Tab-separated table of C-alpha atoms and ligand atoms in Angstrom:
chain	number	residue	atom	x	y	z
A	1	MET	CA	39.530	19.823	-98.763
A	2	LYS	CA	37.364	18.937	-101.766
A	3	ARG	CA	38.749	15.420	-101.653
A	4	GLU	CA	37.969	15.070	-97.930
A	5	LEU	CA	34.424	16.270	-98.517
A	6	ALA	CA	33.997	13.832	-101.392
A	7	GLU	CA	35.281	10.977	-99.213
A	8	ALA	CA	32.954	11.947	-96.357
A	9	ALA	CA	30.001	12.072	-98.755
A	10	ARG	CA	30.958	8.657	-100.131
A	11	ASP	CA	31.221	7.203	-96.603
A	12	LEU	CA	27.849	8.657	-95.650
A	13	SER	CA	26.082	7.308	-98.698
A	14	ALA	CA	27.679	3.853	-98.173
A	15	TYR	CA	26.501	3.906	-94.547
A	16	ILE	CA	22.945	4.916	-95.472
A	17	LYS	CA	22.868	2.276	-98.206
A	18	ALA	CA	24.085	-0.367	-95.742
A	19	LEU	CA	21.385	0.594	-93.245
A	20	ASP	CA	18.723	0.650	-95.946
A	21	GLU	CA	19.750	-2.820	-97.092
A	22	ASN	CA	19.753	-3.947	-93.497
A	23	LEU	CA	16.277	-2.609	-92.901
A	24	ALA	CA	15.024	-4.389	-95.996
A	25	GLU	CA	16.555	-7.643	-94.746
A	26	LEU	CA	15.246	-7.416	-91.214
A	27	PRO	CA	12.509	-9.908	-90.471
A	28	HIS	CA	9.064	-8.523	-89.810
A	29	PRO	CA	7.567	-10.581	-87.011
A	30	GLY	CA	4.055	-9.817	-88.174
A	31	VAL	CA	3.544	-7.002	-85.719
A	32	LYS	CA	4.066	-3.284	-85.956
A	33	VAL	CA	7.575	-2.048	-85.225
A	34	ARG	CA	7.705	-1.854	-81.482
A	35	PRO	CA	8.697	1.592	-80.242
A	36	VAL	CA	11.313	0.247	-77.851
A	37	SER	CA	12.133	3.692	-76.595
A	38	ALA	CA	9.338	6.042	-77.525
A	39	PRO	CA	10.617	9.586	-77.000
A	40	ALA	CA	7.177	10.640	-75.768
A	41	ALA	CA	7.907	8.890	-72.525
A	42	PRO	CA	5.915	9.728	-69.425
A	43	ALA	CA	9.101	9.132	-67.443
A	44	ALA	CA	10.749	12.014	-69.274
A	45	GLU	CA	7.867	14.309	-68.436
A	46	ARG	CA	8.077	13.558	-64.752
A	47	PRO	CA	10.850	14.783	-62.445
A	48	LEU	CA	14.060	12.928	-63.151
A	49	PRO	CA	15.677	10.976	-60.371
A	50	VAL	CA	18.888	12.377	-58.968
A	51	PRO	CA	22.003	10.367	-59.811
A	52	ALA	CA	21.756	7.197	-57.790
A	53	THR	CA	25.328	6.873	-56.677
A	54	THR	CA	28.129	9.213	-55.854
A	55	MET	CA	31.724	8.144	-55.473
A	56	ASN	CA	31.745	4.575	-54.198
A	57	LYS	CA	34.924	3.678	-52.355
A	58	GLN	CA	34.290	-0.077	-52.535
A	59	PRO	CA	36.181	-2.060	-55.191
A	60	PRO	CA	34.167	-2.540	-58.399
A	61	ALA	CA	31.759	-5.432	-58.261
A	62	ASP	CA	32.615	-8.684	-59.961
A	63	MET	CA	30.387	-8.610	-63.046
A	64	ASP	CA	29.317	-12.230	-62.817
A	65	SER	CA	28.181	-11.888	-59.214
A	66	LEU	CA	26.499	-8.597	-60.067
A	67	ALA	CA	24.637	-10.334	-62.906
A	68	LEU	CA	23.485	-12.958	-60.427
A	69	ARG	CA	22.210	-10.265	-58.062
A	70	VAL	CA	20.269	-8.662	-60.899
A	71	LYS	CA	18.821	-12.026	-61.876
A	72	LYS	CA	17.426	-12.449	-58.370
A	73	CYS	CA	16.484	-8.798	-57.855
A	74	ARG	CA	12.946	-7.826	-56.848
A	75	LYS	CA	13.741	-4.299	-55.682
A	76	CYS	CA	10.952	-2.833	-57.779
A	77	GLN	CA	7.687	-4.061	-59.267
A	78	LEU	CA	9.315	-4.847	-62.619
A	79	GLY	CA	11.089	-7.802	-61.039
A	80	HIS	CA	7.790	-9.559	-60.382
A	81	ALA	CA	6.487	-9.499	-63.958
A	82	ARG	CA	9.621	-9.937	-66.078
A	83	LEU	CA	10.378	-13.174	-67.854
A	84	ASN	CA	14.143	-12.559	-67.731
A	85	ALA	CA	16.321	-9.912	-66.169
A	86	VAL	CA	18.380	-8.281	-68.922
A	87	PHE	CA	21.751	-7.524	-67.389
A	88	GLY	CA	23.914	-6.494	-70.342
A	89	VAL	CA	26.058	-7.972	-73.065
A	90	GLY	CA	29.518	-7.464	-74.524
A	91	SER	CA	33.099	-7.034	-73.422
A	92	TYR	CA	33.975	-6.256	-69.807
A	93	ASN	CA	36.999	-4.386	-71.256
A	94	ALA	CA	34.943	-2.250	-73.630
A	95	LYS	CA	36.009	1.339	-74.235
A	96	VAL	CA	32.437	2.327	-74.943
A	97	VAL	CA	29.175	1.374	-73.238
A	98	PHE	CA	25.882	1.904	-75.091
A	99	VAL	CA	22.971	2.565	-72.741
A	100	GLY	CA	19.289	2.348	-73.635
A	101	GLU	CA	16.151	2.836	-71.633
A	102	GLY	CA	14.952	-0.659	-70.769
A	103	PRO	CA	14.186	-4.088	-72.181
A	104	GLY	CA	11.169	-4.634	-74.405
A	105	PHE	CA	9.278	-7.743	-75.461
A	106	GLN	CA	12.109	-9.396	-77.404
A	107	GLU	CA	14.722	-8.565	-74.792
A	108	ASP	CA	12.527	-9.896	-71.987
A	109	HIS	CA	12.149	-13.167	-73.859
A	110	LYS	CA	15.825	-13.568	-74.737
A	111	GLY	CA	17.406	-11.998	-71.658
A	112	GLU	CA	19.670	-9.869	-73.842
A	113	PRO	CA	19.534	-6.125	-74.561
A	114	PHE	CA	18.917	-4.733	-78.030
A	115	VAL	CA	17.746	-7.781	-79.913
A	116	GLY	CA	15.020	-7.592	-82.533
A	117	ARG	CA	14.960	-5.003	-85.281
A	118	SER	CA	16.467	-2.070	-83.391
A	119	GLY	CA	19.195	-4.315	-82.005
A	120	GLN	CA	20.048	-5.549	-85.487
A	121	LEU	CA	20.197	-1.975	-86.667
A	122	LEU	CA	22.527	-1.068	-83.785
A	123	ASP	CA	24.782	-3.983	-84.792
A	124	LYS	CA	24.813	-2.691	-88.364
A	125	ILE	CA	25.736	0.822	-87.255
A	126	LEU	CA	28.561	-0.549	-85.093
A	127	GLU	CA	29.874	-2.525	-88.028
A	128	THR	CA	29.550	0.038	-90.816
A	129	VAL	CA	30.721	3.168	-89.007
A	130	LEU	CA	32.924	1.892	-86.201
A	131	GLY	CA	34.132	-1.417	-87.604
A	132	LEU	CA	33.110	-3.059	-84.312
A	133	LYS	CA	31.069	-6.068	-83.330
A	134	ARG	CA	28.568	-6.269	-80.494
A	135	SER	CA	31.153	-8.300	-78.571
A	136	ASP	CA	33.685	-5.422	-78.802
A	137	VAL	CA	31.482	-2.948	-76.921
A	138	TYR	CA	29.160	-3.253	-73.929
A	139	ILE	CA	25.392	-2.762	-74.196
A	140	ALA	CA	23.063	-2.263	-71.242
A	141	ASN	CA	19.913	-0.477	-70.168
A	142	ILE	CA	18.952	1.893	-67.380
A	143	VAL	CA	16.463	-0.639	-65.996
A	144	LYS	CA	17.117	-4.357	-66.249
A	145	CYS	CA	13.545	-5.637	-66.361
A	146	HIS	CA	10.802	-5.106	-68.930
A	147	PRO	CA	8.440	-2.258	-68.027
A	148	MET	CA	4.981	-3.431	-69.075
A	149	LYS	CA	1.685	-1.612	-69.275
A	150	ASN	CA	-0.025	-4.762	-68.090
A	151	PRO	CA	2.312	-6.945	-66.023
A	152	GLU	CA	-0.213	-9.779	-66.182
A	153	THR	CA	0.425	-10.296	-69.903
A	154	PRO	CA	4.185	-10.553	-70.559
A	155	GLU	CA	3.461	-12.517	-73.727
A	156	ALA	CA	1.498	-9.664	-75.305
A	157	HIS	CA	3.002	-7.429	-77.987
A	158	GLY	CA	2.551	-3.668	-77.652
A	159	ASN	CA	2.724	-3.974	-73.877
A	160	ASP	CA	5.799	-1.769	-73.415
A	161	ARG	CA	5.954	1.431	-71.437
A	162	PRO	CA	8.800	3.648	-70.255
A	163	PRO	CA	10.165	2.998	-66.763
A	164	THR	CA	8.896	5.204	-63.942
A	165	PRO	CA	11.265	7.421	-61.931
A	166	GLU	CA	10.858	5.023	-58.981
A	167	GLU	CA	11.900	2.040	-61.117
A	168	ILE	CA	14.826	4.004	-62.530
A	169	SER	CA	15.984	4.987	-59.051
A	170	ALA	CA	15.760	1.400	-57.839
A	171	CYS	CA	17.754	0.009	-60.751
A	172	ARG	CA	20.243	2.782	-61.437
A	173	PRO	CA	22.918	1.566	-58.954
A	174	TYR	CA	23.366	-1.589	-61.047
A	175	LEU	CA	24.311	0.447	-64.103
A	176	ASP	CA	26.819	2.486	-62.130
A	177	GLU	CA	28.310	-0.749	-60.767
A	178	GLN	CA	28.622	-2.044	-64.315
A	179	LEU	CA	30.326	1.176	-65.385
A	180	ARG	CA	32.713	1.066	-62.425
A	181	ALA	CA	33.685	-2.504	-63.284
A	182	ILE	CA	34.136	-1.898	-67.019
A	183	LYS	CA	35.709	1.539	-66.669
A	184	PRO	CA	34.880	2.666	-70.201
A	185	ALA	CA	36.293	5.809	-71.785
A	186	CYS	CA	32.812	6.846	-72.847
A	187	ILE	CA	29.109	6.118	-72.784
A	188	VAL	CA	26.713	6.506	-75.704
A	189	THR	CA	23.169	7.173	-74.515
A	190	LEU	CA	20.544	5.884	-76.930
A	191	GLY	CA	17.446	8.045	-76.978
A	192	SER	CA	15.862	10.757	-74.880
A	193	VAL	CA	15.099	8.822	-71.732
A	194	ALA	CA	18.582	7.315	-71.273
A	195	THR	CA	20.100	10.724	-72.008
A	196	LYS	CA	17.881	12.579	-69.565
A	197	VAL	CA	18.409	10.043	-66.820
A	198	LEU	CA	22.190	9.838	-67.177
A	199	LEU	CA	22.899	13.504	-67.837
A	200	GLY	CA	19.972	15.145	-66.062
A	201	ILE	CA	19.421	17.389	-69.096
A	202	ASP	CA	15.740	17.971	-69.643
A	203	LYS	CA	15.822	18.599	-73.403
A	204	GLY	CA	14.874	16.532	-76.426
A	205	ILE	CA	17.506	14.272	-77.936
A	206	SER	CA	17.637	16.328	-81.153
A	207	LEU	CA	18.885	19.318	-79.130
A	208	VAL	CA	21.377	17.365	-77.034
A	209	ARG	CA	22.967	14.994	-79.548
A	210	GLY	CA	26.116	15.864	-81.461
A	211	HIS	CA	27.982	17.073	-78.351
A	212	TRP	CA	30.109	15.463	-75.688
A	213	TYR	CA	29.223	15.775	-71.983
A	214	ASP	CA	30.764	14.650	-68.707
A	215	TYR	CA	28.964	11.904	-66.806
A	216	PRO	CA	27.827	13.738	-63.665
A	217	VAL	CA	28.482	10.828	-61.308
A	218	GLU	CA	32.083	10.586	-60.084
A	219	LEU	CA	32.653	6.874	-60.453
A	220	PHE	CA	36.430	7.130	-60.575
A	221	GLY	CA	37.068	10.137	-58.359
A	222	PRO	CA	37.156	13.864	-59.055
A	223	GLY	CA	38.673	14.911	-62.368
A	224	HIS	CA	38.102	11.584	-64.125
A	225	PRO	CA	34.681	11.895	-65.724
A	226	ILE	CA	33.424	9.409	-68.261
A	227	LYS	CA	32.561	11.182	-71.501
A	228	VAL	CA	28.972	10.863	-72.687
A	229	LEU	CA	27.737	11.150	-76.264
A	230	PRO	CA	23.950	11.162	-76.721
A	231	THR	CA	22.437	9.938	-79.968
A	232	TYR	CA	19.141	8.661	-81.313
A	233	HIS	CA	17.741	5.302	-80.271
A	234	PRO	CA	17.880	2.835	-83.203
A	235	ALA	CA	14.103	2.454	-82.905
A	236	ALA	CA	13.814	6.152	-83.783
A	237	LEU	CA	15.814	5.492	-86.974
A	238	LEU	CA	13.397	2.705	-87.850
A	239	ARG	CA	10.554	5.176	-87.573
A	240	ASN	CA	12.288	8.112	-89.247
A	241	SER	CA	15.068	7.456	-91.742
A	242	ASN	CA	15.915	11.184	-91.850
A	243	LEU	CA	17.726	10.689	-88.560
A	244	LYS	CA	20.359	8.424	-90.131
A	245	ARG	CA	22.622	11.277	-91.194
A	246	ASP	CA	22.771	12.775	-87.670
A	247	THR	CA	23.417	9.345	-86.228
A	248	TRP	CA	26.225	8.827	-88.714
A	249	GLU	CA	27.783	12.123	-87.630
A	250	ASP	CA	27.511	11.100	-83.964
A	251	MET	CA	29.148	7.759	-84.671
A	252	LYS	CA	31.975	9.472	-86.555
A	253	MET	CA	32.565	11.603	-83.438
A	254	LEU	CA	32.642	8.420	-81.376
A	255	LYS	CA	35.036	6.721	-83.798
A	256	SER	CA	37.402	9.684	-83.653
A	257	PHE	CA	37.335	9.677	-79.839
A	258	LEU	CA	37.954	5.931	-79.640
A	259	GLU	CA	40.870	6.183	-82.053
A	260	THR	CA	42.552	9.309	-80.697
A	261	GLY	CA	41.281	9.679	-77.116
A	262	LYS	CA	40.486	13.270	-78.015
A	263	ILE	CA	37.193	15.036	-78.477
A	264	SER	CA	36.861	16.555	-81.930
B	301	SF4	S1	14.239	-3.298	-62.790
B	301	SF4	FE1	16.181	-3.329	-61.662
B	301	SF4	S2	15.609	-2.801	-59.547
B	301	SF4	FE2	13.725	-3.417	-60.585
B	301	SF4	S3	13.572	-5.607	-60.133
B	301	SF4	FE3	14.608	-5.409	-62.127
B	301	SF4	S4	16.794	-5.490	-61.611
B	301	SF4	FE4	15.670	-5.036	-59.698
């Protein structure tokens, strides 16, 4: 037992050191760290949308054609201001899908989710705790276009805002289609907004994380829920390094589930 505890402590300190080194290496673009997913989101304070889809009897969408539909989508106002739709990235055979709130400045410019400092930190966490690369998992957001405070200025920094319930409702079916096509064993929700939207639990992330839940939408029929593990958004770790230990514990739970198929 003592030996196991010593090993766990060694792993944790190696992980924290790796993240600290990573943070030191990350480029500072000359602007303040952008709160990609500020927990104090107006969307979280407003009524949450009901799950967008129930059991869909159609065959799962082809991901490439779905990506094309998203690229052309103008179902909500975000589609008119975005520079790029941000569909998702990673393996279509992934066992785990990481879901954030929505694209920010960097993501809008590159058309890829979780780039910039919080994306680099997510990559580092995947590598150090799970031994995985970004291409081994799948990463997506609840909404696929950049929610901006001022849609007239997509080139401005500090222009991010959380998505509204209407925008979430409009975009949510795309995420469920992605999940139906990938058929992952589990989802990791990153941050309060993604967690509240996907699980419908109206509590802060610090109270919800560290536990497994069942995804409330029956994508694969009754009795086959996708497991959901909420954790902090990497941007929250950039703001508060005290959250690293909890995140490490969450990722160890995920690693155990991916390796054994069992919830510990
Ligand atoms: S956020 Fe989603 S629903 Fe709205 S325009 Fe973009 S892809 Fe369409």
